[in-house]
Structures are given as C-alpha cells and as structure tokens.
Amino acid sequence: MRSHAQERARRAITRLAHQGRGAGEFALAAARALRPAVGFDGVCVLMFDPATLLQTGEVVENGLPVEAFQRMTQIEVGEDDFNKFAALALSRRPAASLYASTGGQLERSVRHREVRGPNGIHGDELRASLVSRSGTWGGITLLRADGPPFTPSDVGFLAAMSRQLADGLRQSLLIDATAENRPRTDAGLLVLADDNSIELANAAAWEWLEELGSGAATGASVPPVVHAVASHARSLAAGGDTGSAASARLRTRAGRWLLVRGSLLGEAPHQRAAVILEAAQPRSLFPLISRVYGLTEPERRVSELVAQGLPTREIAGRLHLTQYTVQDHLKSIFTKIGVHTRGELIARIYLHGGEPDQL
C-alpha cells in the first residue's frame, strides 16, 4: 500500500511542477501531495537562493510558530546541529530523519531542545534539501508531533523526491508576475538590534518590506530573508570571516528581483546589523537566472560574453573552444531560454530579469 501511495505522490508532484504555480503555492500543494505517502503532522518548505543557500521564503502548515523562526535561523546558519540543510545538500542522500541521526536521542539536537520540544513537537523530524543539477532551491521539513519515528523507507522516498521538488521550485521562478509593474524603489536601509528586531528603517525599506508581504510595518516579524541575511552576517563575523558577504536574491510579490545584503555595526556583545534592500541589477541576477533556466557552466560563460557584444570568433578564443562548439552552446542556450537571436537573449536575461513574457 505504501508503494502505491508513494507512486501517486510522485505523479501528483510531477503534475504540480508544470501547472504554472508560484513558489509558495507549489510548495504547499506538493507538501499536501506527500502526506498520504509519508504521514506527518506539520510541514515547513523553505525557498533558498541557490548561490548562498540563505532562506528567501517559507511556507508552514501546522508547524512551529512565527516566534520560533529567528532561533531556527540562527542555528541553521551559525551553529552545529544534526541534518542542517547545507550538509544534506552535499551528502549522497539529501534526506535524513532526526531520530536516526541522533541514535534515538532527540535531545542531542539543539533545535529539538530549544525550539521543537518547548513548542510541543516531541516526535521525529524528516528533512531534505531540494537539490537539482542547477543547485539547491529549498528544503523541506516533515514533523511528527508524537508517535513513531520516520522509517528508512520514508527517508529514502523523500530523498528520491528531492530533485523533483527542487525542479518544481525552480520552475515556479519562471512564472510571470501578475502584480502591476511599479516604479523601481530606492535602496532601503534597516538597522536591526541583536535580536533582529527593527531599530531604524528609511522609507524605502518600509516599501520593500511591504512588497515582501512581511507585515513588519504593523509589528509582525521581519521577512525570512532579512532574518537569514542578518543571522549569516553575525555568523560570519563570529567566525572572523570579514571577507565574505551575507546576501540573497529573491522575487517580490510585485515580480521584481530584490538583492538583500547584510553587515555588522559596532562591537559585540550588542552588535547591530545593517541590512540593505535594493533592486537587483542584471549582473548580480545573471547567476541565479542562468540556474533557473538550467544553463550549464560553459553555457553561462558563453552567455556572459555574448552580453558583452563579442562575436563568435572572439568568444571561442577567450574560452579556448572551437567556433562550432560556441555555436552549439548558443543553440542550446536559445532552446532553453526560448529565444532566437542574441539580442533576444540579452533582453531576456539582462534587461528583463529573466521573465519569460517580458520581451
């Protein structure tokens, strides 16, 4: 019976990935499709910037309360614990249960001791990083409030679904925004206290937060991406890494691409975090957009040189390829992105942020 339920879930998620749903809608529908195959009480699906693995969004159903999010983010980006998404993304099997990883002693996990248990979740947790050939696009956590732990079959099935779920999230980024096209907002500046609450913000920051749908202006928590970037900045500083940047890119409800960058102000122990929110420029977007379209590394390099206006012969010379190979790469790029000329390619990726219907 379980194998039949798993096959039905697999087919349902395949259909969902091609129904033109946005990331949040796809994530929730996919989680519900999984429930008959892998029983669980609550679910949390996270969306990541595949370049930095920082969280850019989340969908939660019967999971942890909003107040728990900050501590979970701190653990994920800056502390040791079992089954962290970054580690799962690099492992041969991208899924694992907390019960199996801790040898049946859930209290060994920091997030179980400090967050899950105190919030009434005493059962097992099954996590998977959602990994495809183009990167890690998110993570999923299945929760059991109590009862038996997840089985090896459950873990194996979710691991097998990782790529399908990742491709579904990747496809969701190709969905054209339905919101009206508003003028570009100026850069926003947030100053966050050591608990990531907002101390100062300029007018543009409030506009961006409203566009992200955070509700921060009315006292609700700041968006997941702001928490993640600020927490990552603190983690980098604590480790003495001053050369790396904490940043993430995501699409807002209005269909615009946003770049979020974080750094620290002042001295410990009460260091504030400065977070900049600004419209993502084409150069910073290209690595993400190329992943969305599934371009290979050689195809990405060819695309970047095409955008500089270089002819085929010069591209071949710079990349140490034959002109025929460059032409083959261009044919593949045009097919994947759905364009016919170099001009359309540049407009699609560099002028319109990768949106399929904006030419």
Coordinates of C-alpha atoms in Angstrom, one line a residue:
M1 CA 0.0 0.0 0.0
R2 CA 2.8 2.4 0.9
S3 CA 4.5 1.9 -2.5
H4 CA 1.2 2.8 -4.3
A5 CA 0.8 5.9 -2.2
Q6 CA 4.4 6.9 -3.0
E7 CA 3.8 6.5 -6.7
R8 CA 0.6 8.6 -6.5
A9 CA 2.5 11.3 -4.7
R10 CA 5.3 11.2 -7.3
R11 CA 2.9 11.6 -10.2
A12 CA 1.0 14.4 -8.4
I13 CA 4.1 16.4 -7.7
T14 CA 5.2 16.0 -11.4
R15 CA 1.9 17.5 -12.5
L16 CA 2.1 20.3 -10.0
A17 CA 5.6 21.3 -11.3
H18 CA 4.1 22.0 -14.7
Q19 CA 0.9 23.9 -13.7
G20 CA 2.3 27.4 -13.6
R21 CA 2.1 27.8 -9.8
G22 CA 4.2 30.3 -7.8
A23 CA 6.8 29.1 -5.3
G24 CA 4.6 29.3 -2.2
E25 CA 1.6 27.7 -3.9
F26 CA 3.6 24.9 -5.4
A27 CA 5.4 24.2 -2.1
L28 CA 2.1 23.9 -0.1
A29 CA 0.4 21.8 -2.8
A30 CA 3.4 19.5 -3.1
A31 CA 3.6 19.0 0.7
R32 CA -0.1 18.0 0.8
A33 CA 0.6 15.5 -2.0
L34 CA 3.3 13.9 0.1
R35 CA 1.2 13.4 3.2
P36 CA -0.5 10.1 2.1
A37 CA 2.8 8.6 1.3
V38 CA 4.8 9.9 4.3
G39 CA 2.5 10.5 7.3
F40 CA 3.3 13.7 9.1
D41 CA 1.5 16.3 11.3
G42 CA 3.2 19.5 10.1
V43 CA 5.4 20.7 7.3
C44 CA 7.7 23.6 6.5
V45 CA 9.0 24.2 3.0
L46 CA 11.8 26.7 2.6
M47 CA 13.0 28.5 -0.5
F48 CA 16.7 29.2 -0.9
D49 CA 18.9 31.4 -3.1
P50 CA 20.9 28.6 -4.6
A51 CA 24.1 30.7 -4.7
T52 CA 24.2 31.3 -1.0
L53 CA 21.8 28.7 0.5
L54 CA 20.2 31.5 2.5
Q55 CA 16.5 31.3 3.0
T56 CA 14.3 33.6 0.9
G57 CA 10.9 32.4 1.8
E58 CA 8.9 29.7 3.7
V59 CA 5.5 28.0 3.7
V60 CA 4.4 26.5 7.0
E61 CA 1.4 24.3 7.8
N62 CA 0.9 23.1 11.4
G63 CA 4.5 23.8 12.1
L64 CA 6.5 25.9 14.5
P65 CA 5.1 29.4 15.4
V66 CA 6.5 32.5 13.8
E67 CA 8.3 33.4 17.0
A68 CA 10.5 30.3 16.7
F69 CA 11.8 31.3 13.3
Q70 CA 14.6 33.6 14.5
R71 CA 16.2 30.9 16.7
M72 CA 15.9 28.3 14.0
T73 CA 17.6 30.6 11.5
Q74 CA 20.5 31.2 14.0
I75 CA 21.0 27.5 14.4
E76 CA 20.9 26.8 10.7
V77 CA 23.4 29.4 9.6
G78 CA 25.7 29.6 12.6
E79 CA 25.7 26.6 15.0
D80 CA 26.4 22.9 14.9
D81 CA 23.4 20.6 14.8
F82 CA 22.1 17.5 13.1
N83 CA 20.8 17.4 9.5
K84 CA 21.4 21.0 8.6
F85 CA 20.2 21.8 5.1
A86 CA 23.7 22.8 3.8
A87 CA 25.1 19.5 4.9
L88 CA 22.2 17.5 3.5
A89 CA 22.7 19.3 0.1
L90 CA 26.3 18.0 -0.1
S91 CA 25.6 14.4 1.1
R92 CA 25.0 11.4 -1.2
R93 CA 21.5 11.1 0.2
P94 CA 19.9 14.6 0.7
A95 CA 17.4 13.5 3.3
A96 CA 17.6 12.2 6.9
S97 CA 15.5 11.8 10.0
L98 CA 16.4 13.3 13.3
Y99 CA 15.7 10.1 15.2
A100 CA 18.1 8.1 13.2
S101 CA 20.8 10.8 13.1
T102 CA 20.7 11.2 16.9
G103 CA 20.5 7.5 17.6
G104 CA 17.0 7.9 19.0
Q105 CA 18.1 10.7 21.4
L106 CA 16.3 13.7 20.0
E107 CA 17.6 15.9 22.9
R108 CA 21.1 15.8 21.4
S109 CA 19.7 18.2 18.7
V110 CA 20.0 21.9 19.6
R111 CA 16.8 22.8 17.7
H112 CA 14.9 20.0 19.4
R113 CA 16.0 21.1 22.9
E114 CA 15.5 24.8 22.4
V115 CA 12.7 25.1 19.8
R116 CA 10.8 21.9 18.8
G117 CA 10.3 20.4 22.3
P118 CA 9.3 23.7 24.0
N119 CA 6.7 24.2 21.3
G120 CA 5.1 20.9 21.8
I121 CA 6.7 18.9 19.0
H122 CA 8.2 15.8 20.6
G123 CA 8.2 13.4 17.7
D124 CA 10.6 12.8 14.8
E125 CA 11.6 15.2 12.1
L126 CA 12.4 14.3 8.5
R127 CA 14.4 16.8 6.5
A128 CA 15.5 17.0 2.9
S129 CA 17.5 19.6 0.9
L130 CA 15.8 20.1 -2.5
V131 CA 18.7 19.6 -5.0
S132 CA 18.7 19.6 -8.8
R133 CA 21.6 19.8 -11.3
S134 CA 21.2 23.6 -11.3
G135 CA 21.6 24.0 -7.5
T136 CA 19.8 23.7 -4.1
W137 CA 16.5 25.5 -4.4
G138 CA 15.0 24.8 -1.0
G139 CA 14.5 22.5 1.9
I140 CA 11.5 20.6 3.4
T141 CA 10.9 19.5 7.0
L142 CA 8.2 17.0 7.9
L143 CA 7.2 17.0 11.5
R144 CA 5.6 14.4 13.8
A145 CA 4.2 15.9 17.0
D146 CA 4.5 12.5 18.6
G147 CA 4.3 8.8 17.7
P148 CA 6.7 6.5 15.8
P149 CA 9.8 7.8 14.1
F150 CA 10.1 8.0 10.3
T151 CA 11.1 4.8 8.7
P152 CA 14.1 4.2 6.3
S153 CA 11.5 3.8 3.5
D154 CA 10.2 7.3 4.4
V155 CA 13.7 8.8 4.3
G156 CA 14.5 7.0 1.0
F157 CA 11.3 8.2 -0.7
L158 CA 11.8 11.9 0.3
A159 CA 15.4 11.7 -0.8
A160 CA 14.3 10.3 -4.2
M161 CA 11.8 13.2 -4.5
S162 CA 14.4 15.9 -3.8
R163 CA 15.2 16.6 -7.4
Q164 CA 11.5 16.7 -8.4
L165 CA 10.7 19.1 -5.7
A166 CA 13.7 21.2 -6.5
D167 CA 12.8 21.4 -10.1
G168 CA 9.2 22.4 -9.2
L169 CA 10.6 25.3 -7.1
R170 CA 12.9 26.3 -9.9
Q171 CA 10.1 26.3 -12.4
S172 CA 8.0 28.4 -10.1
L173 CA 10.6 31.2 -10.5
L174 CA 9.8 31.3 -14.3
I175 CA 6.2 32.3 -13.6
D176 CA 5.4 35.8 -14.8
A177 CA 4.3 38.2 -12.0
T178 CA 0.7 39.1 -12.0
A179 CA 1.1 42.3 -10.0
E180 CA 1.2 45.6 -11.7
N181 CA 4.7 46.9 -12.7
R182 CA 5.5 49.6 -10.2
P183 CA 8.4 52.1 -10.5
R184 CA 11.7 50.9 -9.0
T185 CA 12.1 51.6 -5.3
D186 CA 15.2 53.3 -3.9
A187 CA 17.6 51.3 -1.7
G188 CA 16.2 50.5 1.7
L189 CA 18.2 50.5 4.9
L190 CA 17.3 48.6 8.0
V191 CA 19.2 48.6 11.3
L192 CA 18.4 45.5 13.4
A193 CA 19.1 45.0 17.1
D194 CA 20.9 41.9 18.3
D195 CA 17.6 40.1 18.4
N196 CA 16.9 41.1 14.7
S197 CA 14.1 43.4 15.6
I198 CA 13.9 46.7 13.6
E199 CA 15.5 49.7 15.3
L200 CA 15.7 52.0 12.4
A201 CA 14.4 52.0 8.8
N202 CA 14.2 54.5 6.0
A203 CA 11.0 55.0 3.9
A204 CA 12.3 52.8 1.1
A205 CA 12.9 49.9 3.5
W206 CA 9.3 50.0 4.6
E207 CA 8.3 49.9 0.9
W208 CA 10.4 46.9 0.3
L209 CA 9.1 45.1 3.4
E210 CA 5.5 45.8 2.3
E211 CA 6.3 44.4 -1.1
L212 CA 7.7 41.3 0.5
G213 CA 4.4 41.0 2.5
S214 CA 6.1 40.7 5.8
G215 CA 3.7 42.8 7.9
A216 CA 6.7 44.3 9.6
A217 CA 5.1 47.8 9.4
T218 CA 2.3 46.6 11.6
G219 CA 4.5 44.9 14.2
A220 CA 4.8 41.5 12.7
S221 CA 8.2 39.8 12.3
V222 CA 10.6 40.8 9.5
P223 CA 10.7 38.5 6.4
P224 CA 12.6 35.3 6.5
V225 CA 15.2 36.6 4.0
V226 CA 16.1 39.5 6.3
H227 CA 16.5 37.2 9.3
A228 CA 18.6 34.8 7.3
V229 CA 20.9 37.5 5.9
A230 CA 21.4 39.2 9.3
S231 CA 22.0 35.9 11.0
H232 CA 24.5 34.9 8.4
A233 CA 26.3 38.2 8.8
R234 CA 26.5 37.6 12.5
S235 CA 27.8 34.1 12.0
L236 CA 30.5 35.2 9.6
A237 CA 31.7 37.9 12.0
A238 CA 31.7 35.4 14.9
G239 CA 33.9 33.2 12.8
G240 CA 36.3 36.0 12.0
D241 CA 35.3 36.0 8.3
T242 CA 35.3 39.6 7.2
G243 CA 35.9 38.9 3.5
S244 CA 32.6 37.1 2.8
A245 CA 29.3 38.8 2.1
A246 CA 25.9 37.8 3.5
S247 CA 23.5 38.2 0.7
A248 CA 20.5 36.6 -1.0
R249 CA 18.2 37.3 -4.0
L250 CA 14.5 36.8 -4.3
R251 CA 11.5 37.9 -6.3
T252 CA 8.9 40.1 -4.6
R253 CA 5.2 39.8 -4.8
A254 CA 5.3 42.6 -7.4
G255 CA 7.5 40.5 -9.6
R256 CA 10.7 42.5 -9.0
W257 CA 14.1 41.0 -8.2
L258 CA 15.4 42.1 -4.8
L259 CA 19.0 41.9 -3.5
V260 CA 19.4 41.8 0.3
R261 CA 22.8 42.4 1.8
G262 CA 23.9 42.4 5.4
S263 CA 26.8 43.5 7.5
L264 CA 27.5 44.3 11.2
L265 CA 27.8 47.7 13.0
G266 CA 29.6 48.4 16.2
E267 CA 31.2 46.0 18.7
A268 CA 30.0 42.8 20.5
P269 CA 28.1 41.8 22.5
H270 CA 25.2 44.0 21.3
Q271 CA 26.1 44.4 17.6
R272 CA 23.5 45.8 15.3
A273 CA 23.1 44.5 11.8
A274 CA 22.7 46.8 8.8
V275 CA 20.6 45.3 6.0
I276 CA 20.4 46.9 2.6
L277 CA 17.4 46.1 0.3
E278 CA 17.8 47.2 -3.3
A279 CA 16.6 46.3 -6.8
A280 CA 18.9 43.5 -8.1
Q281 CA 21.0 44.7 -11.1
P282 CA 21.4 42.5 -14.2
R283 CA 25.0 41.4 -13.4
S284 CA 24.0 40.2 -9.9
L285 CA 21.0 38.4 -11.2
F286 CA 22.6 36.5 -14.1
P287 CA 24.0 33.6 -12.0
L288 CA 20.6 33.0 -10.5
I289 CA 18.6 33.4 -13.8
S290 CA 21.0 31.1 -15.6
R291 CA 20.4 28.5 -12.9
V292 CA 16.7 28.9 -13.3
Y293 CA 16.9 28.1 -17.0
G294 CA 19.3 25.2 -16.4
L295 CA 22.3 26.6 -18.2
T296 CA 25.5 24.6 -17.9
E297 CA 28.7 26.3 -16.8
P298 CA 30.0 26.5 -20.4
E299 CA 26.7 27.9 -21.5
R300 CA 26.8 30.5 -18.7
R301 CA 30.3 31.7 -19.8
V302 CA 29.2 31.9 -23.4
S303 CA 26.1 33.9 -22.4
E304 CA 28.1 36.4 -20.4
L305 CA 30.5 37.0 -23.4
V306 CA 27.5 37.4 -25.8
A307 CA 26.1 40.1 -23.5
Q308 CA 29.4 41.9 -23.8
G309 CA 28.8 42.0 -27.6
L310 CA 31.7 39.7 -28.5
P311 CA 31.5 37.8 -31.9
T312 CA 31.7 34.0 -32.1
R313 CA 35.3 34.0 -33.1
E314 CA 36.4 36.1 -30.1
I315 CA 34.2 34.1 -27.7
A316 CA 35.9 30.9 -29.0
G317 CA 39.3 32.4 -28.4
R318 CA 38.7 33.5 -24.9
L319 CA 37.1 30.2 -23.8
H320 CA 39.6 28.1 -25.8
L321 CA 36.8 26.4 -27.8
T322 CA 36.2 25.9 -31.5
Q323 CA 33.7 28.2 -33.2
Y324 CA 31.5 25.2 -33.9
T325 CA 31.4 24.4 -30.2
V326 CA 30.4 28.0 -29.4
Q327 CA 27.6 27.8 -31.9
D328 CA 26.4 24.5 -30.4
H329 CA 26.3 26.2 -27.0
L330 CA 24.3 29.1 -28.4
K331 CA 21.8 26.7 -29.9
S332 CA 21.3 25.0 -26.6
I333 CA 21.0 28.4 -24.8
F334 CA 18.4 29.7 -27.2
T335 CA 16.4 26.5 -26.8
K336 CA 16.5 26.5 -23.0
I337 CA 15.6 30.2 -22.7
G338 CA 13.1 30.3 -25.6
V339 CA 14.8 33.0 -27.8
H340 CA 16.0 33.0 -31.4
T341 CA 18.7 35.7 -31.5
R342 CA 21.5 37.2 -29.4
G343 CA 19.5 40.4 -29.0
E344 CA 16.6 38.5 -27.5
L345 CA 18.9 36.6 -25.2
I346 CA 20.4 39.8 -23.8
A347 CA 17.0 41.3 -23.4
R348 CA 15.6 38.3 -21.7
I349 CA 18.3 37.8 -19.1
Y350 CA 19.9 41.2 -18.7
L351 CA 17.1 43.7 -19.3
H352 CA 14.0 41.9 -18.0
G353 CA 15.4 39.9 -15.1
G354 CA 14.7 36.6 -16.9
E355 CA 10.9 37.0 -17.1
P356 CA 9.5 34.8 -19.8
D357 CA 6.8 37.1 -21.1
Q358 CA 8.5 40.5 -20.9
L359 CA 10.1 40.7 -24.4

